[in-house]
Tab-separated table of C-alpha atoms in Angstrom:
chain	number	residue	atom	x	y	z
A	1	UNK	CA	63.207	-36.228	-2.658
A	2	UNK	CA	59.692	-34.802	-4.089
A	3	UNK	CA	58.548	-30.545	-3.560
A	4	UNK	CA	56.385	-29.760	-1.142
A	5	UNK	CA	54.044	-26.904	-2.249
A	6	UNK	CA	53.647	-23.641	-1.211
A	7	UNK	CA	50.242	-23.101	-0.578
A	8	UNK	CA	50.282	-19.388	0.442
A	9	UNK	CA	52.136	-18.205	-2.604
A	10	UNK	CA	49.897	-20.525	-4.722
A	11	UNK	CA	47.138	-20.435	-2.316
A	12	UNK	CA	43.869	-23.646	-4.669
A	13	UNK	CA	41.461	-22.022	-6.234
A	14	UNK	CA	38.134	-22.620	-3.658
A	15	UNK	CA	34.051	-22.303	-5.481
A	16	UNK	CA	31.641	-19.854	-3.829
A	17	UNK	CA	31.066	-20.690	-0.280
A	18	UNK	CA	33.848	-24.133	-0.514
A	19	UNK	CA	35.406	-24.781	3.283
A	20	UNK	CA	38.964	-24.907	3.840
A	21	UNK	CA	39.236	-28.004	7.130
A	22	UNK	CA	43.226	-26.764	6.427
A	23	UNK	CA	43.712	-23.860	6.422
A	24	UNK	CA	40.489	-22.595	8.837
A	25	UNK	CA	39.868	-22.443	11.998
A	26	UNK	CA	37.234	-23.679	13.583
A	27	UNK	CA	35.231	-20.900	14.427
A	28	UNK	CA	35.280	-19.911	10.420
A	29	UNK	CA	34.400	-22.847	9.302
A	30	UNK	CA	31.030	-23.271	11.000
A	31	UNK	CA	30.010	-19.905	10.654
A	32	UNK	CA	30.955	-20.772	6.712
A	33	UNK	CA	29.004	-23.859	7.073
A	34	UNK	CA	25.903	-21.334	8.560
A	35	UNK	CA	25.253	-19.279	5.477
A	36	UNK	CA	26.026	-20.481	2.845
A	37	UNK	CA	22.441	-21.633	3.001
A	38	UNK	CA	21.324	-17.978	3.728
A	39	UNK	CA	23.566	-17.340	-0.391
A	40	UNK	CA	22.138	-20.399	-1.055
A	41	UNK	CA	19.124	-19.899	0.314
A	42	UNK	CA	17.027	-19.783	-3.326
A	43	UNK	CA	18.496	-21.987	-5.403
A	44	UNK	CA	19.747	-20.164	-7.849
A	45	UNK	CA	23.293	-21.787	-8.969
A	46	UNK	CA	20.555	-25.449	-8.935
A	47	UNK	CA	17.460	-24.751	-11.346
A	48	UNK	CA	14.562	-26.532	-9.858
A	49	UNK	CA	15.676	-26.856	-6.820
A	50	UNK	CA	14.994	-24.785	-3.205
A	51	UNK	CA	17.394	-24.968	-0.176
A	52	UNK	CA	13.788	-23.440	2.405
A	53	UNK	CA	16.176	-21.409	5.255
A	54	UNK	CA	13.305	-23.494	8.079
A	55	UNK	CA	15.802	-26.223	9.303
A	56	UNK	CA	18.247	-24.712	9.777
A	57	UNK	CA	16.563	-21.499	11.107
A	58	UNK	CA	16.877	-22.396	14.497
A	59	UNK	CA	20.455	-23.267	13.771
A	60	UNK	CA	21.623	-20.315	12.851
A	61	UNK	CA	19.436	-17.735	15.382
A	62	UNK	CA	21.145	-20.774	18.164
A	63	UNK	CA	24.850	-19.403	16.627
A	64	UNK	CA	24.280	-15.726	16.498
A	65	UNK	CA	22.975	-15.661	19.903
A	66	UNK	CA	26.083	-17.570	20.778
A	67	UNK	CA	28.223	-14.697	19.232
A	68	UNK	CA	26.633	-11.996	20.213
A	69	UNK	CA	25.764	-12.731	24.433
A	70	UNK	CA	29.853	-11.794	25.032
A	71	UNK	CA	29.484	-9.211	23.417
A	72	UNK	CA	29.723	-6.148	26.008
A	73	UNK	CA	28.667	-2.774	23.788
A	74	UNK	CA	27.577	-2.317	20.801
A	75	UNK	CA	28.721	0.455	18.099
A	76	UNK	CA	24.865	0.720	16.901
A	77	UNK	CA	24.869	4.692	17.634
A	78	UNK	CA	26.698	5.456	14.284
A	79	UNK	CA	24.959	4.487	12.394
A	80	UNK	CA	22.320	5.907	13.881
A	81	UNK	CA	24.168	9.596	13.556
A	82	UNK	CA	25.669	9.156	10.738
A	83	UNK	CA	23.154	6.476	8.057
A	84	UNK	CA	24.395	5.781	4.298
A	85	UNK	CA	23.334	8.571	2.649
A	86	UNK	CA	22.358	11.429	4.986
A	87	UNK	CA	23.452	15.233	4.993
A	88	UNK	CA	25.707	17.606	6.920
A	89	UNK	CA	23.627	19.964	8.698
A	90	UNK	CA	24.985	22.250	7.079
A	91	UNK	CA	24.575	21.052	3.539
A	92	UNK	CA	21.213	20.519	5.246
A	93	UNK	CA	19.525	23.791	5.100
A	94	UNK	CA	20.846	25.202	1.730
A	95	UNK	CA	19.384	23.055	-0.390
A	96	UNK	CA	16.577	24.035	1.929
A	97	UNK	CA	16.660	27.075	1.093
A	98	UNK	CA	17.706	26.063	-2.707
A	99	UNK	CA	14.766	24.016	-3.940
A	100	UNK	CA	12.454	27.577	-1.790
A	101	UNK	CA	13.515	29.286	-3.787
A	102	UNK	CA	13.592	27.459	-7.607
A	103	UNK	CA	10.218	26.761	-7.089
A	104	UNK	CA	8.690	29.961	-6.382
A	105	UNK	CA	10.028	31.009	-8.800
A	106	UNK	CA	8.521	28.088	-11.531
A	107	UNK	CA	4.705	28.544	-13.011
A	108	UNK	CA	4.508	26.477	-15.845
A	109	UNK	CA	5.006	22.905	-16.072
A	110	UNK	CA	8.088	20.901	-18.433
A	111	UNK	CA	10.288	18.741	-18.917
A	112	UNK	CA	12.295	20.955	-16.463
A	113	UNK	CA	9.495	21.334	-13.330
A	114	UNK	CA	9.101	17.526	-14.014
A	115	UNK	CA	12.635	16.801	-13.476
A	116	UNK	CA	12.756	19.492	-10.067
A	117	UNK	CA	9.815	17.350	-8.478
A	118	UNK	CA	11.626	14.017	-9.329
A	119	UNK	CA	14.746	14.798	-7.753
A	120	UNK	CA	13.322	16.644	-4.244
A	121	UNK	CA	11.894	13.482	-4.172
A	122	UNK	CA	14.935	11.975	-4.337
A	123	UNK	CA	15.401	13.715	-1.353
A	124	UNK	CA	12.556	13.840	0.801
A	125	UNK	CA	13.026	9.737	0.388
A	126	UNK	CA	16.977	9.448	1.164
A	127	UNK	CA	16.818	12.760	3.942
A	128	UNK	CA	13.200	13.556	4.626
A	129	UNK	CA	13.887	11.471	7.947
A	130	UNK	CA	16.001	14.416	9.409
A	131	UNK	CA	14.251	16.822	8.526
A	132	UNK	CA	11.754	17.497	10.617
A	133	UNK	CA	8.787	19.931	10.510
A	134	UNK	CA	11.077	21.086	7.740
A	135	UNK	CA	9.840	19.522	4.968
A	136	UNK	CA	6.738	21.388	5.775
A	137	UNK	CA	8.416	24.598	4.451
A	138	UNK	CA	9.785	23.018	0.901
A	139	UNK	CA	5.220	21.913	0.956
A	140	UNK	CA	5.185	25.909	0.964
A	141	UNK	CA	7.248	26.393	-1.356
A	142	UNK	CA	6.402	23.503	-3.819
A	143	UNK	CA	2.426	23.180	-2.618
A	144	UNK	CA	1.183	26.231	-5.274
A	145	UNK	CA	3.194	24.821	-8.331
A	146	UNK	CA	1.855	20.784	-7.288
A	147	UNK	CA	-1.912	21.827	-6.920
A	148	UNK	CA	-1.964	23.784	-10.102
A	149	UNK	CA	-0.325	21.100	-12.306
A	150	UNK	CA	-2.053	18.016	-11.036
A	151	UNK	CA	-5.143	18.546	-12.964
A	152	UNK	CA	-4.357	20.678	-15.567
A	153	UNK	CA	-1.016	18.499	-16.861
A	154	UNK	CA	-1.282	15.794	-19.397
A	155	UNK	CA	2.372	14.940	-18.836
A	156	UNK	CA	1.349	11.069	-16.805
A	157	UNK	CA	5.733	10.914	-16.186
A	158	UNK	CA	4.782	14.428	-14.714
A	159	UNK	CA	1.605	13.348	-12.884
A	160	UNK	CA	3.446	10.278	-11.418
A	161	UNK	CA	6.630	12.131	-10.050
A	162	UNK	CA	3.180	14.685	-8.276
A	163	UNK	CA	1.121	11.613	-6.694
A	164	UNK	CA	4.870	10.781	-5.495
A	165	UNK	CA	6.173	14.023	-3.995
A	166	UNK	CA	2.518	13.845	-1.570
A	167	UNK	CA	2.837	10.613	-0.775
A	168	UNK	CA	6.542	11.521	0.728
A	169	UNK	CA	5.418	13.841	2.134
A	170	UNK	CA	2.302	12.201	4.180
A	171	UNK	CA	4.836	9.695	5.627
A	172	UNK	CA	7.750	12.891	6.424
A	173	UNK	CA	4.625	14.793	8.398
A	174	UNK	CA	3.403	12.108	9.748
A	175	UNK	CA	2.499	13.332	13.625
A	176	UNK	CA	2.639	16.563	12.965
A	177	UNK	CA	0.097	18.581	13.986
A	178	UNK	CA	1.801	21.697	11.321
A	179	UNK	CA	0.438	18.599	8.744
A	180	UNK	CA	-3.434	19.062	8.981
A	181	UNK	CA	-3.653	21.943	6.549
A	182	UNK	CA	-1.884	19.535	4.001
A	183	UNK	CA	-4.316	16.336	4.552
A	184	UNK	CA	-7.441	18.983	4.150
A	185	UNK	CA	-6.160	19.980	0.735
A	186	UNK	CA	-4.892	16.147	-0.364
A	187	UNK	CA	-8.401	14.987	0.734
A	188	UNK	CA	-9.798	18.220	-1.588
A	189	UNK	CA	-7.938	16.611	-4.358
A	190	UNK	CA	-7.810	13.310	-4.287
A	191	UNK	CA	-12.044	13.807	-3.847
A	192	UNK	CA	-12.625	15.402	-6.768
A	193	UNK	CA	-9.734	13.089	-8.589
A	194	UNK	CA	-11.988	9.592	-8.169
A	195	UNK	CA	-14.536	11.968	-9.026
A	196	UNK	CA	-12.772	12.902	-12.337
A	197	UNK	CA	-11.645	9.049	-13.024
A	198	UNK	CA	-15.103	7.922	-11.936
A	199	UNK	CA	-16.701	9.172	-15.116
A	200	UNK	CA	-15.332	8.015	-17.249
A	201	UNK	CA	-15.368	4.781	-16.252
A	202	UNK	CA	-16.742	1.438	-19.356
A	203	UNK	CA	-21.118	1.596	-19.858
A	204	UNK	CA	-23.077	-0.498	-21.652
A	205	UNK	CA	-25.708	0.055	-24.436
A	206	UNK	CA	-28.794	-0.210	-23.135
A	207	UNK	CA	-29.640	-1.848	-26.634
A	208	UNK	CA	-26.150	-4.381	-26.804
A	209	UNK	CA	-26.432	-7.361	-24.866
A	210	UNK	CA	-23.766	-9.575	-25.684
A	211	UNK	CA	-20.683	-7.057	-25.588
A	212	UNK	CA	-18.722	-8.496	-22.057
A	213	UNK	CA	-18.056	-5.327	-20.022
A	214	UNK	CA	-14.200	-4.828	-18.335
A	215	UNK	CA	-14.968	-2.997	-15.237
A	216	UNK	CA	-12.970	-2.037	-11.691
A	217	UNK	CA	-9.757	-2.207	-13.999
A	218	UNK	CA	-6.676	0.280	-12.984
A	219	UNK	CA	-3.807	1.979	-15.205
A	220	UNK	CA	-0.579	1.759	-12.496
A	221	UNK	CA	-1.629	5.862	-12.818
A	222	UNK	CA	-4.305	4.869	-11.156
A	223	UNK	CA	-3.921	2.289	-8.243
A	224	UNK	CA	-1.385	4.748	-7.203
A	225	UNK	CA	-4.250	7.242	-7.151
A	226	UNK	CA	-6.573	4.662	-4.561
A	227	UNK	CA	-4.186	4.018	-3.113
A	228	UNK	CA	-3.035	7.488	-2.851
A	229	UNK	CA	-6.274	8.228	-1.490
A	230	UNK	CA	-6.673	5.861	1.307
A	231	UNK	CA	-4.458	6.472	3.436
A	232	UNK	CA	-5.509	9.668	3.795
A	233	UNK	CA	-9.235	8.617	4.058
A	234	UNK	CA	-6.897	6.835	6.630
A	235	UNK	CA	-5.111	9.921	8.412
A	236	UNK	CA	-8.654	11.942	8.898
A	237	UNK	CA	-11.251	9.117	9.179
A	238	UNK	CA	-11.690	9.544	12.542
A	239	UNK	CA	-16.451	9.415	12.577
A	240	UNK	CA	-17.981	8.698	10.409
A	241	UNK	CA	-18.444	12.084	9.430
A	242	UNK	CA	-17.246	10.955	6.116
A	243	UNK	CA	-19.317	8.127	5.774
A	244	UNK	CA	-21.650	9.245	2.992
A	245	UNK	CA	-18.250	10.337	1.062
A	246	UNK	CA	-17.398	7.044	0.914
A	247	UNK	CA	-20.669	6.147	-0.553
A	248	UNK	CA	-21.773	8.636	-3.073
A	249	UNK	CA	-22.827	6.346	-5.882
A	250	UNK	CA	-20.977	5.588	-8.996
A	251	UNK	CA	-17.565	7.005	-7.866
A	252	UNK	CA	-14.367	5.178	-8.039
A	253	UNK	CA	-14.178	6.315	-4.432
A	254	UNK	CA	-15.554	2.658	-3.389
A	255	UNK	CA	-12.278	1.690	-4.791
A	256	UNK	CA	-10.341	3.418	-2.230
A	257	UNK	CA	-12.766	2.299	0.620
A	258	UNK	CA	-11.001	-1.687	-0.412
A	259	UNK	CA	-7.007	-0.602	-0.664
A	260	UNK	CA	-8.140	1.024	2.860
A	261	UNK	CA	-9.826	-1.917	4.108
A	262	UNK	CA	-7.169	-3.651	2.901
A	263	UNK	CA	-4.371	-1.989	4.137
A	264	UNK	CA	-4.942	-0.022	6.337
A	265	UNK	CA	-7.733	-2.186	8.933
A	266	UNK	CA	-5.322	-2.316	11.316
A	267	UNK	CA	-5.575	1.166	12.027
A	268	UNK	CA	-8.745	2.577	12.042
A	269	UNK	CA	-11.631	1.468	14.629
A	270	UNK	CA	-14.089	-1.559	13.816
A	271	UNK	CA	-16.945	0.114	15.158
A	272	UNK	CA	-16.037	2.115	12.172
A	273	UNK	CA	-16.272	-1.071	9.468
A	274	UNK	CA	-19.171	-2.177	11.021
A	275	UNK	CA	-21.396	1.389	10.508
A	276	UNK	CA	-19.277	1.270	7.138
A	277	UNK	CA	-20.792	-2.048	6.795
A	278	UNK	CA	-24.733	-1.339	7.635
A	279	UNK	CA	-24.341	1.668	5.369
A	280	UNK	CA	-23.579	-0.429	2.319
A	281	UNK	CA	-26.277	-2.858	2.847
A	282	UNK	CA	-29.084	-0.485	3.518
A	283	UNK	CA	-28.426	1.423	0.913
A	284	UNK	CA	-27.001	-1.840	-1.583
A	285	UNK	CA	-30.015	-2.489	-3.196
A	286	UNK	CA	-30.656	1.074	-4.598
A	287	UNK	CA	-27.180	1.021	-5.410
A	288	UNK	CA	-28.301	-1.888	-8.011
A	289	UNK	CA	-30.751	-0.450	-9.137
A	290	UNK	CA	-29.513	2.366	-10.611
A	291	UNK	CA	-25.862	0.101	-11.644
A	292	UNK	CA	-28.991	-1.502	-14.156
A	293	UNK	CA	-30.379	2.097	-15.232
A	294	UNK	CA	-27.096	3.979	-15.882
A	295	UNK	CA	-25.352	0.608	-17.267
A	296	UNK	CA	-22.097	1.704	-15.170
A	297	UNK	CA	-20.180	-1.171	-13.089
A	298	UNK	CA	-17.336	-0.290	-12.081
A	299	UNK	CA	-18.913	1.161	-8.579
A	300	UNK	CA	-20.522	-2.244	-7.979
A	301	UNK	CA	-17.740	-4.008	-8.350
A	302	UNK	CA	-15.345	-2.134	-6.341
A	303	UNK	CA	-19.004	-2.030	-3.603
A	304	UNK	CA	-18.406	-6.451	-4.238
A	305	UNK	CA	-15.033	-6.143	-3.402
A	306	UNK	CA	-15.105	-3.928	-0.638
A	307	UNK	CA	-17.662	-5.934	0.560
A	308	UNK	CA	-15.502	-8.723	0.602
A	309	UNK	CA	-13.422	-7.815	3.229
A	310	UNK	CA	-15.347	-6.255	5.260
A	311	UNK	CA	-16.710	-9.940	5.998
A	312	UNK	CA	-13.804	-11.683	6.560
A	313	UNK	CA	-13.165	-8.702	8.742
A	314	UNK	CA	-15.920	-8.672	10.432
A	315	UNK	CA	-16.174	-12.247	11.208
A	316	UNK	CA	-12.772	-12.083	13.004
A	317	UNK	CA	-14.305	-8.811	14.580
A	318	UNK	CA	-17.423	-10.827	16.145
A	319	UNK	CA	-14.046	-12.833	17.154
A	320	UNK	CA	-13.519	-10.593	19.395
A	321	UNK	CA	-14.084	-9.194	23.796
A	322	UNK	CA	-13.636	-6.622	22.942
A	323	UNK	CA	-15.864	-5.667	19.588
A	324	UNK	CA	-19.420	-3.984	20.271
A	325	UNK	CA	-20.337	-6.464	17.644
A	326	UNK	CA	-20.767	-8.243	21.106
A	327	UNK	CA	-23.744	-7.058	21.492
A	328	UNK	CA	-26.823	-9.247	20.261
A	329	UNK	CA	-28.519	-5.967	19.253
A	330	UNK	CA	-25.436	-4.577	16.351
A	331	UNK	CA	-25.676	-8.508	15.663
A	332	UNK	CA	-29.156	-8.514	14.321
A	333	UNK	CA	-28.422	-5.933	12.238
A	334	UNK	CA	-24.956	-6.670	10.765
A	335	UNK	CA	-26.225	-10.525	10.697
A	336	UNK	CA	-29.615	-8.647	8.672
A	337	UNK	CA	-27.795	-6.576	6.539
A	338	UNK	CA	-25.756	-9.990	4.512
A	339	UNK	CA	-29.276	-10.880	4.402
A	340	UNK	CA	-30.112	-8.406	2.342
A	341	UNK	CA	-27.233	-8.389	-0.471
A	342	UNK	CA	-27.519	-12.067	-0.443
A	343	UNK	CA	-31.088	-11.156	-1.382
A	344	UNK	CA	-30.717	-8.815	-3.456
A	345	UNK	CA	-27.784	-10.559	-5.523
A	346	UNK	CA	-29.389	-13.569	-6.216
A	347	UNK	CA	-32.196	-11.367	-7.378
A	348	UNK	CA	-30.026	-9.188	-10.293
A	349	UNK	CA	-27.011	-11.657	-10.910
A	350	UNK	CA	-28.674	-12.613	-13.354
A	351	UNK	CA	-28.541	-9.293	-15.135
A	352	UNK	CA	-25.458	-8.632	-14.689
A	353	UNK	CA	-24.594	-11.964	-17.795
A	354	UNK	CA	-22.388	-9.807	-19.854
A	355	UNK	CA	-19.850	-8.330	-17.441
A	356	UNK	CA	-17.746	-10.751	-16.038
A	357	UNK	CA	-16.312	-8.785	-13.342
A	358	UNK	CA	-19.725	-7.992	-12.065
A	359	UNK	CA	-19.771	-12.054	-11.544
A	360	UNK	CA	-17.344	-12.834	-10.544
A	361	UNK	CA	-16.235	-10.470	-7.732
A	362	UNK	CA	-21.122	-10.909	-6.514
A	363	UNK	CA	-20.007	-14.960	-7.321
A	364	UNK	CA	-16.586	-14.773	-4.575
A	365	UNK	CA	-18.881	-12.704	-1.567
A	366	UNK	CA	-21.807	-15.616	-1.929
A	367	UNK	CA	-18.700	-18.177	-1.655
A	368	UNK	CA	-17.135	-17.282	1.203
A	369	UNK	CA	-20.748	-16.443	2.481
A	370	UNK	CA	-21.327	-19.789	2.440
A	371	UNK	CA	-17.979	-21.512	3.306
A	372	UNK	CA	-17.712	-19.332	6.695
A	373	UNK	CA	-21.872	-20.484	7.828
A	374	UNK	CA	-20.839	-24.461	6.836
A	375	UNK	CA	-17.450	-23.335	8.796
């Protein structure tokens, strides 16, 4: 008599994702077959092959709907009340008092101070959304140390931690009335920071006509500062108050404008972008002339990058029904501005032959303008 193998004691080996048609119920087999593309969607197990999710997306969503449509109630309130990493109220109060007490006695920078700032950053990233206005209580105690060390420290790790701290505070105080003071502090700080960065921009001696100049290059720390500046400007720009501030010549403030257009264009009124463009076009010839005199190219590089993003932005805005570009007068002024920029670049481009970054940025802008006209 043949012995029947006891599958319950020695279950057969299976590969990850393999379905046993005999033992699994139909519903389980269906779920397993539809989750397999998710697990292998990146094709990690098959070098050189991708398993796109698009062909099975409709089937997956249909399955999710079949499972959820008859569920009477969801227990999502439990995750909202006690999300992973949440801190009890009684412990939260003690932690806030602890941070306030510690930083009221911190005077000098150093390894311990850096670790404390990093500790606060971890806490704000984990529990910040639950703090409400209490995050400003922490800032009241920390701000003196933060802004004293901002320009004085030579510890790049500490500086990066300070930038991370103010970014977190900006995110947590969005929409909070008491957050205005923080914005004013940061506007002054990032303004000085960008001006200080611009003093180290590369320049070419007048008698050096063969050197290939690199410009527009930012370190990771500088990029973090620029992104912070763009976020601050987005929060404070409600009109033309800071227009001349942004257009200051020979400054990396242009990079912040470029970053603002890239990441926060949907938060800023299109009319303000039009005003920025008209001001740039009015001063563009002077910007070119100053660059030729001072041989400092970072400001022009970021201006060209900003113009490239503004061109696409204003092109789509012109097609919008609510756009002020529907006004024939304003549209004519914008067209004149682009004509001025085109003429200045065509006339001055040969003088930047040794500055590859400027040539690339200028040609990219010109090509975009040509292609949009032809289309």
